Short mmCIF file of C-alpha atoms in Angstrom, two decimals:
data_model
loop_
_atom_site.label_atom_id
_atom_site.label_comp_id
_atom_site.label_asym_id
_atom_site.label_seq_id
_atom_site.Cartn_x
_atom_site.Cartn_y
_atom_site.Cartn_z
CA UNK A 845 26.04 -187.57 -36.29
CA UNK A 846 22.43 -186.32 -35.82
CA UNK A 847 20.63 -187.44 -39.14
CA UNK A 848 18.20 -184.56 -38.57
CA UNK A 849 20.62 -181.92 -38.38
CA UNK A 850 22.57 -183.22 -41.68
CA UNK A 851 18.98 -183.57 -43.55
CA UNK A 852 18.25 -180.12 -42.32
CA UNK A 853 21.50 -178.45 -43.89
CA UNK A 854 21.10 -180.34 -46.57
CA UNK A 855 17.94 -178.53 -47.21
CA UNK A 856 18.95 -175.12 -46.75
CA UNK A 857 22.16 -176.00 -49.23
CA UNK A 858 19.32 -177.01 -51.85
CA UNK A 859 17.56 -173.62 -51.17
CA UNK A 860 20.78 -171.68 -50.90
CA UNK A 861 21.94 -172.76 -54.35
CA UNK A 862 18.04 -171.86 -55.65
CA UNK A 863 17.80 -168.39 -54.37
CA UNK A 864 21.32 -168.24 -55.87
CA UNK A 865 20.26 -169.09 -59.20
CA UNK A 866 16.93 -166.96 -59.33
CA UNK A 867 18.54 -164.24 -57.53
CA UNK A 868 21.65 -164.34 -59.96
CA UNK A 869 24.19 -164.21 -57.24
CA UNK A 870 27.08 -166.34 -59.12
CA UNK A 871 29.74 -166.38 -56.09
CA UNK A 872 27.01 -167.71 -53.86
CA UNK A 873 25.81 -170.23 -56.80
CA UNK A 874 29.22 -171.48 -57.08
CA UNK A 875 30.10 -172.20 -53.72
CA UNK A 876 27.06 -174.70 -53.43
CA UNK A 877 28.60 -176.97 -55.45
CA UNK A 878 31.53 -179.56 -55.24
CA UNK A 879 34.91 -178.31 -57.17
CA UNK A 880 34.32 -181.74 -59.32
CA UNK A 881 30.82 -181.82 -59.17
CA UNK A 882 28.64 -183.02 -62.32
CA UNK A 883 25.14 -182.10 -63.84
CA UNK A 884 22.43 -183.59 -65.61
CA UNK A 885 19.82 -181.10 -66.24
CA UNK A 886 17.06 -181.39 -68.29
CA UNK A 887 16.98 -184.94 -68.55
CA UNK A 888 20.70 -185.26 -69.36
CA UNK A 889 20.33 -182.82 -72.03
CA UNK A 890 22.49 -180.33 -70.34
CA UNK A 891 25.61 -182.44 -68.66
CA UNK A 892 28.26 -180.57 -67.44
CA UNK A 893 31.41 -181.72 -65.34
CA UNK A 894 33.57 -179.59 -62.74
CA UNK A 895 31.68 -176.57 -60.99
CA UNK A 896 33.38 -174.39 -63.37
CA UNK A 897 31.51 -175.47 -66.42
CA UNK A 898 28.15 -175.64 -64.45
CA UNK A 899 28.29 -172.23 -63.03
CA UNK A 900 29.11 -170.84 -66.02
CA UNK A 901 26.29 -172.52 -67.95
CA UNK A 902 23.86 -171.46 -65.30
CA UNK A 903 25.14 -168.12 -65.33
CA UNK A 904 25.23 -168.14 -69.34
CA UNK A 905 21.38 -169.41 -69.52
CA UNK A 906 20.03 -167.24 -66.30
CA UNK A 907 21.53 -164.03 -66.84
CA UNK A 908 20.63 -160.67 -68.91
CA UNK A 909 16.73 -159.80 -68.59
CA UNK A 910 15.33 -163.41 -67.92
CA UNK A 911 13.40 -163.69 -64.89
CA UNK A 912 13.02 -167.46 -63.21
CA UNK A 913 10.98 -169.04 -60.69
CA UNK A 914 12.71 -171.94 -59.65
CA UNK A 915 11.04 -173.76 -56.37
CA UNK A 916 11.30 -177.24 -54.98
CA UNK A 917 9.75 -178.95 -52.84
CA UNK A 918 8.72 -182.25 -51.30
CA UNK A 919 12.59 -183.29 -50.32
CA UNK A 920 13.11 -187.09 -49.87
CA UNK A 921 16.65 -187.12 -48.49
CA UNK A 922 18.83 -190.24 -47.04
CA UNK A 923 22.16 -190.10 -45.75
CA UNK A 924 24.25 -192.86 -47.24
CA UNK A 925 27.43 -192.68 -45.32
CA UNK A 926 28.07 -189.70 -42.44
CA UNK A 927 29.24 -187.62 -45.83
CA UNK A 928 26.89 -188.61 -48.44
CA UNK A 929 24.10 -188.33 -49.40
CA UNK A 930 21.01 -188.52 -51.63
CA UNK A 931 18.00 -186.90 -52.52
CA UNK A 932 14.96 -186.45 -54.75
CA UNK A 933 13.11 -182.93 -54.94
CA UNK A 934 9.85 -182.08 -57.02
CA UNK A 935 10.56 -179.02 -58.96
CA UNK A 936 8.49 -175.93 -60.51
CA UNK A 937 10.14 -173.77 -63.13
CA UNK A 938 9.18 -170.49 -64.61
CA UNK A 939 11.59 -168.70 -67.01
CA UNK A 940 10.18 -165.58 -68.60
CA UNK A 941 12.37 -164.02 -71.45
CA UNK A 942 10.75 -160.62 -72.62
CA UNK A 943 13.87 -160.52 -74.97
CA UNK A 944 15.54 -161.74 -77.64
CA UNK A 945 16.16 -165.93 -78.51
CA UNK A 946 18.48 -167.75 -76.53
CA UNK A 947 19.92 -170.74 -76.27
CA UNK A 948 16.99 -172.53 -75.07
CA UNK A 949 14.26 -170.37 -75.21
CA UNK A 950 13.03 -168.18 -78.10
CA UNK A 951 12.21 -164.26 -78.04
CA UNK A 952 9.49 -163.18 -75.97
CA UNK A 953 8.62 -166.62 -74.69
CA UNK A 954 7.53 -168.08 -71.32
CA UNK A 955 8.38 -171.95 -69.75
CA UNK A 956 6.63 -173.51 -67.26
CA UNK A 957 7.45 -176.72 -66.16
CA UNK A 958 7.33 -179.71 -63.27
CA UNK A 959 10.55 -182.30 -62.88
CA UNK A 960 11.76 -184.93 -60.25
CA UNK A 961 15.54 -183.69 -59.37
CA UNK A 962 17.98 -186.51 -58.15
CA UNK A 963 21.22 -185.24 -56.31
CA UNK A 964 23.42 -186.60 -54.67
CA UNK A 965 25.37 -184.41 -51.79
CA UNK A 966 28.98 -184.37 -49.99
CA UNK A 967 30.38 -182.86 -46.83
CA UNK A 968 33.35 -181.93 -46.98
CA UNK A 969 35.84 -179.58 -44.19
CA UNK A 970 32.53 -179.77 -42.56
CA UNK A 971 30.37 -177.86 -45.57
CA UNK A 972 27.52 -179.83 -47.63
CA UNK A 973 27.63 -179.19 -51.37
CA UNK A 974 25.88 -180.66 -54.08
CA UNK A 975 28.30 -183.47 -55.71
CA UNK A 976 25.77 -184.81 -58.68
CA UNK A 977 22.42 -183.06 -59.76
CA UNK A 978 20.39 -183.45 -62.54
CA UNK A 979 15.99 -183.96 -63.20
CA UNK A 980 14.22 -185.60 -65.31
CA UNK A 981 11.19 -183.79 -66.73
CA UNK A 982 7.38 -184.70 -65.80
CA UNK A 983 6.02 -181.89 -68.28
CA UNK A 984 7.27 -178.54 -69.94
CA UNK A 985 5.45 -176.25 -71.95
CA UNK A 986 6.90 -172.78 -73.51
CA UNK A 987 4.08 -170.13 -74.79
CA UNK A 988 4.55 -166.58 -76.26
CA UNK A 989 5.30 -163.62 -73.03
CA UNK A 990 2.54 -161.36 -74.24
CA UNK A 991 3.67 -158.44 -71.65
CA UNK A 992 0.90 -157.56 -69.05
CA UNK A 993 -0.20 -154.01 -67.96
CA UNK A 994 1.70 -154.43 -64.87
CA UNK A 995 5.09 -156.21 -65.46
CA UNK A 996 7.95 -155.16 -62.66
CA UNK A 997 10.75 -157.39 -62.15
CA UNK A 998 14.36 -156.64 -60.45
CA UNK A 999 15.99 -156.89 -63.50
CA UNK A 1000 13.91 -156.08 -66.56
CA UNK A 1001 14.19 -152.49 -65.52
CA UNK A 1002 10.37 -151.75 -65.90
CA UNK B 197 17.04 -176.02 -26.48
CA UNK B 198 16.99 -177.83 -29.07
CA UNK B 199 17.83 -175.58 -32.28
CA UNK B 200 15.51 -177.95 -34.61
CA UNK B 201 12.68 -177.84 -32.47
CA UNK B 202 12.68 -174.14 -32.76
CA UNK B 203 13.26 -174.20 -36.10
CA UNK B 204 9.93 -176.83 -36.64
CA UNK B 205 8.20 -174.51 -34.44
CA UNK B 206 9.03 -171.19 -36.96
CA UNK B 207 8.18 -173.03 -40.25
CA UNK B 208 4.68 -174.27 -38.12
CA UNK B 209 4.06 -170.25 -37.31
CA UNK B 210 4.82 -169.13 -40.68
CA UNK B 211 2.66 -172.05 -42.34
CA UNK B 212 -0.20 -171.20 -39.81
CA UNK B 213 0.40 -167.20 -40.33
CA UNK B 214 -0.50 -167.80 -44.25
CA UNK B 215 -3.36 -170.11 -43.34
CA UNK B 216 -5.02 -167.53 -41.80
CA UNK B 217 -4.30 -165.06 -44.77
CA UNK B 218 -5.42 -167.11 -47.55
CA UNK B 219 -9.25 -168.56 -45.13
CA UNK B 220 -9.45 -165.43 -43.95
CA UNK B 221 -8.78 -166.21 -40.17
CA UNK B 222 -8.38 -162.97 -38.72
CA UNK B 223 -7.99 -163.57 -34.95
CA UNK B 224 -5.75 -166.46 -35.77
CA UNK B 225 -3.89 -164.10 -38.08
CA UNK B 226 -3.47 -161.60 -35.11
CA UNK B 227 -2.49 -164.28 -32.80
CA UNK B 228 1.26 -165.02 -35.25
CA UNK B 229 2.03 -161.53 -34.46
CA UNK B 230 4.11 -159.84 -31.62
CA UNK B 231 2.51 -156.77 -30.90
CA UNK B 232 5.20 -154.46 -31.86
CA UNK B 233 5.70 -156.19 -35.07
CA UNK B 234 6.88 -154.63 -38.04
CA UNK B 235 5.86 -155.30 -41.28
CA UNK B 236 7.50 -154.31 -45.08
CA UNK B 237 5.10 -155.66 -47.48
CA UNK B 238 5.93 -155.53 -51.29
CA UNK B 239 9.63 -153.92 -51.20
CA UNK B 240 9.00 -151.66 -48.31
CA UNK B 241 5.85 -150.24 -49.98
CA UNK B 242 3.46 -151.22 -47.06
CA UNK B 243 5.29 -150.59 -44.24
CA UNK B 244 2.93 -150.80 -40.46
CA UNK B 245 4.07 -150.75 -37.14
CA UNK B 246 1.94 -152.91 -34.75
CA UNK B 247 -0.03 -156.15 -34.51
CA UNK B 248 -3.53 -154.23 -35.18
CA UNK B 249 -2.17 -152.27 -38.03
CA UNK B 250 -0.48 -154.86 -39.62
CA UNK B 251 -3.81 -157.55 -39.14
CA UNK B 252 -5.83 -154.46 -40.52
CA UNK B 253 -4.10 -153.41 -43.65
CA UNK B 254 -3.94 -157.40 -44.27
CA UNK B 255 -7.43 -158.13 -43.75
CA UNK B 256 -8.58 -155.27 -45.90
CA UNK B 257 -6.50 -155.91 -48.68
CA UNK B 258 -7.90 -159.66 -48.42
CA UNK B 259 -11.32 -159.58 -47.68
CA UNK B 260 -14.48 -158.94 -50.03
CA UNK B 261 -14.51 -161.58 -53.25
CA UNK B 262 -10.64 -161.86 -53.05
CA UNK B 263 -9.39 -165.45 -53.78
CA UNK B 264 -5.30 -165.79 -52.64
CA UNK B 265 -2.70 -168.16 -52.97
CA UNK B 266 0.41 -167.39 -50.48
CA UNK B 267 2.51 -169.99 -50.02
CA UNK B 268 6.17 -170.06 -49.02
CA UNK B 269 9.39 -172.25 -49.60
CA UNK B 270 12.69 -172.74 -48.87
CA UNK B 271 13.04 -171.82 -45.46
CA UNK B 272 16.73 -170.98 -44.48
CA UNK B 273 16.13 -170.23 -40.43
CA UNK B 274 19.07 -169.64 -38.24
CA UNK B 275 18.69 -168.71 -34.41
CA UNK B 276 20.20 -165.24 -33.31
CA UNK B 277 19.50 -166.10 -29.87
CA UNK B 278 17.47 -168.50 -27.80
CA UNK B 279 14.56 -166.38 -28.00
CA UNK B 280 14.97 -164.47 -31.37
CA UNK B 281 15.53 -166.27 -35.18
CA UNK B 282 15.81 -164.64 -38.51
CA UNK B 283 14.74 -166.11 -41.72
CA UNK B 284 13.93 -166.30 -45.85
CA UNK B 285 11.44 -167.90 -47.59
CA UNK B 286 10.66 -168.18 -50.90
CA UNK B 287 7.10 -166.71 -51.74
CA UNK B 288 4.77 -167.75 -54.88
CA UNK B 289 1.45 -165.33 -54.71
CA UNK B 290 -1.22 -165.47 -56.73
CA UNK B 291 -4.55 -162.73 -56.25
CA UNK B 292 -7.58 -162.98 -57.82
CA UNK B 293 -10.03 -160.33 -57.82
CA UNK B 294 -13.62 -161.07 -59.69
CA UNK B 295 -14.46 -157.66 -58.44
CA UNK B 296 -14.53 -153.95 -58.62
CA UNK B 297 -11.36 -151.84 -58.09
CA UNK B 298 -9.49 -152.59 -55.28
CA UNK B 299 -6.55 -150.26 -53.36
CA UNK B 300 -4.17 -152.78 -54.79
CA UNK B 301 -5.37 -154.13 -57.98
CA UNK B 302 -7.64 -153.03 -60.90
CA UNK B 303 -11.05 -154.81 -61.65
CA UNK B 304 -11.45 -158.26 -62.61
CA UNK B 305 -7.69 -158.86 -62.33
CA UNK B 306 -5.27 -161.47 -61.26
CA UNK B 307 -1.56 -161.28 -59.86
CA UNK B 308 1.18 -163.63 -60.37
CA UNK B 309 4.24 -162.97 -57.91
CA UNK B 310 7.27 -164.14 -56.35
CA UNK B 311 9.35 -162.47 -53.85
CA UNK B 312 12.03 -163.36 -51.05
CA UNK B 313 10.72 -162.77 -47.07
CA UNK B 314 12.76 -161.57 -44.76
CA UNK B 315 11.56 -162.22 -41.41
CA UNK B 316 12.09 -161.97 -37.57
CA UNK B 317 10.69 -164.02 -34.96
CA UNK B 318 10.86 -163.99 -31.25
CA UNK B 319 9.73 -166.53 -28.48
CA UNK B 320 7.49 -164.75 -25.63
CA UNK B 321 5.80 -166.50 -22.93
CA UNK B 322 7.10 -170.11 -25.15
CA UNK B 323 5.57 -169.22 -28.29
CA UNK B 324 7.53 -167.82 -31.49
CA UNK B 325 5.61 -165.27 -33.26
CA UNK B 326 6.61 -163.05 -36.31
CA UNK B 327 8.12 -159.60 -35.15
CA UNK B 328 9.51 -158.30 -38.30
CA UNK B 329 8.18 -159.46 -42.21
CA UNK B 330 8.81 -158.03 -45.62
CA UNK B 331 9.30 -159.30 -48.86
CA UNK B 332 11.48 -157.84 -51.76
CA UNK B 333 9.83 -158.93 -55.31
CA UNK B 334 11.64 -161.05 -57.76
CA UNK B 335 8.74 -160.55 -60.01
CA UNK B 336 5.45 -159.36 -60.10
CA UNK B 337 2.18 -159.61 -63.24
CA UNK B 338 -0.98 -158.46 -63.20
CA UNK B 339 -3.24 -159.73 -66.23
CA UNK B 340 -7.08 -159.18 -66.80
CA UNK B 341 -8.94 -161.87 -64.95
CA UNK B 342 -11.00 -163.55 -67.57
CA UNK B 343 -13.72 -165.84 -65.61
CA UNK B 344 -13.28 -170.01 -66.78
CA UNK B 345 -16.46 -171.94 -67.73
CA UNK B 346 -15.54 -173.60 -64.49
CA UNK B 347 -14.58 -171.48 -61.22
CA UNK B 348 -15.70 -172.32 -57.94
CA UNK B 349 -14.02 -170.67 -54.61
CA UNK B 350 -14.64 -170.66 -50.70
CA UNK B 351 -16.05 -166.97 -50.79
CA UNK B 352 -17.41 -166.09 -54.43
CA UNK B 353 -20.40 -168.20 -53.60
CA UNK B 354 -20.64 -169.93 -57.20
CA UNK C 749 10.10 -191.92 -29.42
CA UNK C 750 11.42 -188.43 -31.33
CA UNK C 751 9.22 -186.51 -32.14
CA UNK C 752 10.85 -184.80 -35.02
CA UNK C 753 11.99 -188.18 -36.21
CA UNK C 754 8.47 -189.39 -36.58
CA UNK C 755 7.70 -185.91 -38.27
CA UNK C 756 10.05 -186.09 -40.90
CA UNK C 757 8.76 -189.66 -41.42
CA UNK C 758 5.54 -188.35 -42.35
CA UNK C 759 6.47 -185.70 -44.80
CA UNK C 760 8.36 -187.89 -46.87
CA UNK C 761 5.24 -190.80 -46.46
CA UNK C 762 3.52 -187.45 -48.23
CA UNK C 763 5.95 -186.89 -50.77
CA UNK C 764 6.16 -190.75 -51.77
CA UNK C 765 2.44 -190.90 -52.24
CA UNK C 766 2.46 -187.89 -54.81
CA UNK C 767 5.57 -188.63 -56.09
CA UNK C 768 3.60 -191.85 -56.63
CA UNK C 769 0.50 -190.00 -57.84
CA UNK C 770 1.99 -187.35 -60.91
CA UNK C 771 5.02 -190.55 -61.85
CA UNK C 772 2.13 -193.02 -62.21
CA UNK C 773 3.81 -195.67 -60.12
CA UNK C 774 0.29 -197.16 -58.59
CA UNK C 775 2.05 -199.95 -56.40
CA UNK C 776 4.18 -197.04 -54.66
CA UNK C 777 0.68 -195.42 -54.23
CA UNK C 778 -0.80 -198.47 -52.57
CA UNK C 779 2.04 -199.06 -50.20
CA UNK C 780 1.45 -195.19 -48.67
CA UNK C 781 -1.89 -196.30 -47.91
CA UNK C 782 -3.52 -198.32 -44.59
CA UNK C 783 -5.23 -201.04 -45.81
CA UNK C 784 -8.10 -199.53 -44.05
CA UNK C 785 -7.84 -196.13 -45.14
CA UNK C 786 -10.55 -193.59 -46.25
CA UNK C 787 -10.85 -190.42 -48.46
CA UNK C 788 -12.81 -187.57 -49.27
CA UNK C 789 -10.85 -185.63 -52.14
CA UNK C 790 -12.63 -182.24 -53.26
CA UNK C 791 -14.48 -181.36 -50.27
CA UNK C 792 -15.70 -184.79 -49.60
CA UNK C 793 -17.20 -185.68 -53.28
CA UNK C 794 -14.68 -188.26 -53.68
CA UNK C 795 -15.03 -190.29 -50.80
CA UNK C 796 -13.83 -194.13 -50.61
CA UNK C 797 -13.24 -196.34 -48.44
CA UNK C 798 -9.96 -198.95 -48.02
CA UNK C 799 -7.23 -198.62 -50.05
CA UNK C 800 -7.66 -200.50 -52.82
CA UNK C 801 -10.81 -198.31 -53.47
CA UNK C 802 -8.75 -195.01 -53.14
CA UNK C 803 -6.34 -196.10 -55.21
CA UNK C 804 -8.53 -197.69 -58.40
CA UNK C 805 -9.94 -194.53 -58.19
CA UNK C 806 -6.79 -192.34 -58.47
CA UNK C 807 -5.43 -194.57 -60.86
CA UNK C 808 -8.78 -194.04 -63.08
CA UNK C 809 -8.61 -190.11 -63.11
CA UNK C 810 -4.85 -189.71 -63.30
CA UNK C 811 -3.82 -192.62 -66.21
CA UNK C 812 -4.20 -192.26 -69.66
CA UNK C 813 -2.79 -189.37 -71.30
CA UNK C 814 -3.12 -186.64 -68.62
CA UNK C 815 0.16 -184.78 -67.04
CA UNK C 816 -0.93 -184.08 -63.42
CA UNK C 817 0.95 -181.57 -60.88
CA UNK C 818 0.04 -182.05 -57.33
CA UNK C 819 2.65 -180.47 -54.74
CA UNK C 820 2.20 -179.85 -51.21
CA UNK C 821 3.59 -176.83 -48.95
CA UNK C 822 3.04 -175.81 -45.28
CA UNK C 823 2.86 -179.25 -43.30
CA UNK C 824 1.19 -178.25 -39.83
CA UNK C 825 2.00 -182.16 -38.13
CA UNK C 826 1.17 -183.20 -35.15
CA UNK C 827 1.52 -186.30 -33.07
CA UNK C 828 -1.72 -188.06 -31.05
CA UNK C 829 0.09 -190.78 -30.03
CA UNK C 830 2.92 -192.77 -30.56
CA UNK C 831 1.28 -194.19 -33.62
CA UNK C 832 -1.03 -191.91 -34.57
CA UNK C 833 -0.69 -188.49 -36.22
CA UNK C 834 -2.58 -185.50 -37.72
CA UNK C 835 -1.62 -182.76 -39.80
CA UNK C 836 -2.48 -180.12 -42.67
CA UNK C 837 -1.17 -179.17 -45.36
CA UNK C 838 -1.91 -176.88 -48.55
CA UNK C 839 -2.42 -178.38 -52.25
CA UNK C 840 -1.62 -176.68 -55.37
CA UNK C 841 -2.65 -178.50 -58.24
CA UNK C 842 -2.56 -179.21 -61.82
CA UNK C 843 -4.14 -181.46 -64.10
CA UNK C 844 -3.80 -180.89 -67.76
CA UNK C 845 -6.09 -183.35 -70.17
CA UNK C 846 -5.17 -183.23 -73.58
CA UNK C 847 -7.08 -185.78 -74.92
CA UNK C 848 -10.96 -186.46 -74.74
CA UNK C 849 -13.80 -186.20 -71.96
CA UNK C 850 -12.74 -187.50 -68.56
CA UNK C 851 -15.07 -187.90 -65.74
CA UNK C 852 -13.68 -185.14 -63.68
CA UNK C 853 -12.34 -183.27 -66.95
CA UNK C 854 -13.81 -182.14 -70.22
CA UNK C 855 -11.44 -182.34 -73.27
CA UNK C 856 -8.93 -180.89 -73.92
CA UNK C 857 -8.66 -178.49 -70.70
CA UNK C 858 -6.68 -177.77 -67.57
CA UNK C 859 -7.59 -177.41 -64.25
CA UNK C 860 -5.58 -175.23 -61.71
CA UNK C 861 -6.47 -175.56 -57.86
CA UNK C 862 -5.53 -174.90 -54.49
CA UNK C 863 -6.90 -176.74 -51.20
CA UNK C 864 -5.79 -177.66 -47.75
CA UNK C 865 -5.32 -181.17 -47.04
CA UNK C 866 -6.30 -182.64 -43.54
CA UNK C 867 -4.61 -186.09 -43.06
CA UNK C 868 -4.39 -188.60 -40.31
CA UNK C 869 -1.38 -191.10 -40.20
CA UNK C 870 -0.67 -194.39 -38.93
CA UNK C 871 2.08 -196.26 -37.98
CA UNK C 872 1.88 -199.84 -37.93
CA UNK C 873 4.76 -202.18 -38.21
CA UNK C 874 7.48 -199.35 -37.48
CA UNK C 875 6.07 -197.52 -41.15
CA UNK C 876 3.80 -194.77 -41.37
CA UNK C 877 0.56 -194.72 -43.86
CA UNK C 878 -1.99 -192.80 -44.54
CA UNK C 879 -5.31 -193.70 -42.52
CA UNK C 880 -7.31 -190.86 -43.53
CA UNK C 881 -6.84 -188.18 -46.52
CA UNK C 882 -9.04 -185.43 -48.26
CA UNK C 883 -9.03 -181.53 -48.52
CA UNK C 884 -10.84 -178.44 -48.87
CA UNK C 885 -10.87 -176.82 -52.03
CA UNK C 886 -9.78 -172.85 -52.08
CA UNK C 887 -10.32 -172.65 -55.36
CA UNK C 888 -10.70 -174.16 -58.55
CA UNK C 889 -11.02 -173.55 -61.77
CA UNK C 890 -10.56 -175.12 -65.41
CA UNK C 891 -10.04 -173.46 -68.77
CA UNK C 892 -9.45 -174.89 -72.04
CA UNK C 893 -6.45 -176.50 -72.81
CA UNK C 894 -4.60 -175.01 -76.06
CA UNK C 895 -1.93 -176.56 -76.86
CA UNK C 896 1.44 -174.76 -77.19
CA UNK C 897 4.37 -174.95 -80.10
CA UNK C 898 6.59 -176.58 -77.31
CA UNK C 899 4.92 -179.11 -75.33
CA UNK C 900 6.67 -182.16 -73.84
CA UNK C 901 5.40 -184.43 -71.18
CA UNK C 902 7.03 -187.88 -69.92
CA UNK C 903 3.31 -189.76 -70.59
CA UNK C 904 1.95 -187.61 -73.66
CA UNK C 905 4.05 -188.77 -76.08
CA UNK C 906 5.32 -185.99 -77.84
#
């Protein structure tokens, strides 16, 4: 086992499953994950157990007009065993809804927000996925969208 | 060769290639180019053929009063051969311009962005340099620019 | 020695110290920094020297009530020796003080920055620390602070 090499595709599983989630690309988004994975997003707020159930609550909260920024950086990562792993990432979250409430965000709103994300990773027929994930927040914040001028995005259609 | 090595050494061009952008280092700039690079700016929209006429569109779109933030994440860089790599990125961009009308954005305006890059690279002579880069927009803002009590930058000399 | 190993050493010593920095954990801090160490934060203003000095001083402007953002991108790292490194890297910050006057903040404001970071590194005793830090400001600039509906930080209270 090179450690670099596992650290390194551990990484680009992390950023796979990200541009899966902002991109909306829900086969992708589901094959980053364990079959029997578990969440904790939000600070535990949103737990959800079996890849099933956390795709589909992605999906639920991500899809229609929203528009996210979700980017993480600073990756702390340690192999615990030649198929586990850890890690911690620092994350940066932008959700824009120029729509109607949701679940978690009201009409016309925008969140930003910063959060430590602790994982926990497993390879398996030779294929990291994310076994465990979940953040704790540092700070969020949601303001009223007031629409700019220019506003293009590759889903709101504008 | 040593596939992580190359991979370091791509991340290292692309972090030095947006150096240059955002401190306005033009000859270091030219020098992450091949000189039959291609470039796809903004969805296709600014589309150049050529080291020179890629460096030039960049440098006049950044010079003058213009303050930038480029920065990239998520690098997912796989090797097509040992001399040629493909890769995304993850790109947050942010534009201000305390100034008059610009080709690319109104007076005293700033831009908020993100976008996915799609690059090439190739290795000439032992050094990787960009040979084909484009982004496709997630999002994209621009608001009126309204000037803080407190703003200081490298090139607006307050 | 591997050069990639001592690399990845050095980005995580990074992401410890402001992991360290915005989860107020000061004895984390202190254990990123030689014991000889020196700074010059903001373009040399905030110079110190030995790391109990840097750190007091950290400690002083980040405690309290304010919710501080400070993630690095773009790490440019290079060895000197076996023990000795360099390398850059580019700062996007955040500081949001929602209480009274600070000495590097009025009340109730938020600052929002970008800089690039030139470091030097140690190793001594098979760990790597921070012998030298401080950065070059891009830009800065700080608004007032208003408060929105939903604001939640781990330190604020609220």
């Amino acid at each position: 086992m090179n450690v670099l090499e596992e650290v390194e595709a551990i990484r680009q599983l992390k950023y796979r499953y990200l541009r899966a989630v902002d991109c909306k690309l829900w086969d992708l988004l589901a094959s980053t994950f364990a079959v029997d994975a578990v969440s904790a997003y939000d600070s535990g707020k949103n737990a959800y157990v079996g890849r099933d159930a956390i795709v589909a609550w992605l999906r639920n909260a991500m899809e229609n007009q929203v528009v996210t920024m979700h980017q993480v950086h600073h990756p702390e990562i340690e192999l615990t065993s030649p198929t586990t792993a850890r890690g911690t990432w620092y994350l940066e979250d932008r959700v824009i809804n120029d729509g109607p409430k949701l679940p978690e965000m009201p009409a016309h709103s925008i969140l930003f927000g910063t959060a430590y994300y602790s994982d926990e990773y497993v390879k398996r027929d030779g294929q990291w996925q994310i076994s465990k994930t979940g953040y704790e927040r540092i700070y969020v914040e949601i303001r009223p969208f007031e629409k700019p001028a220019v506003f293009q995005s590759r889903w709101a259609g504008r």
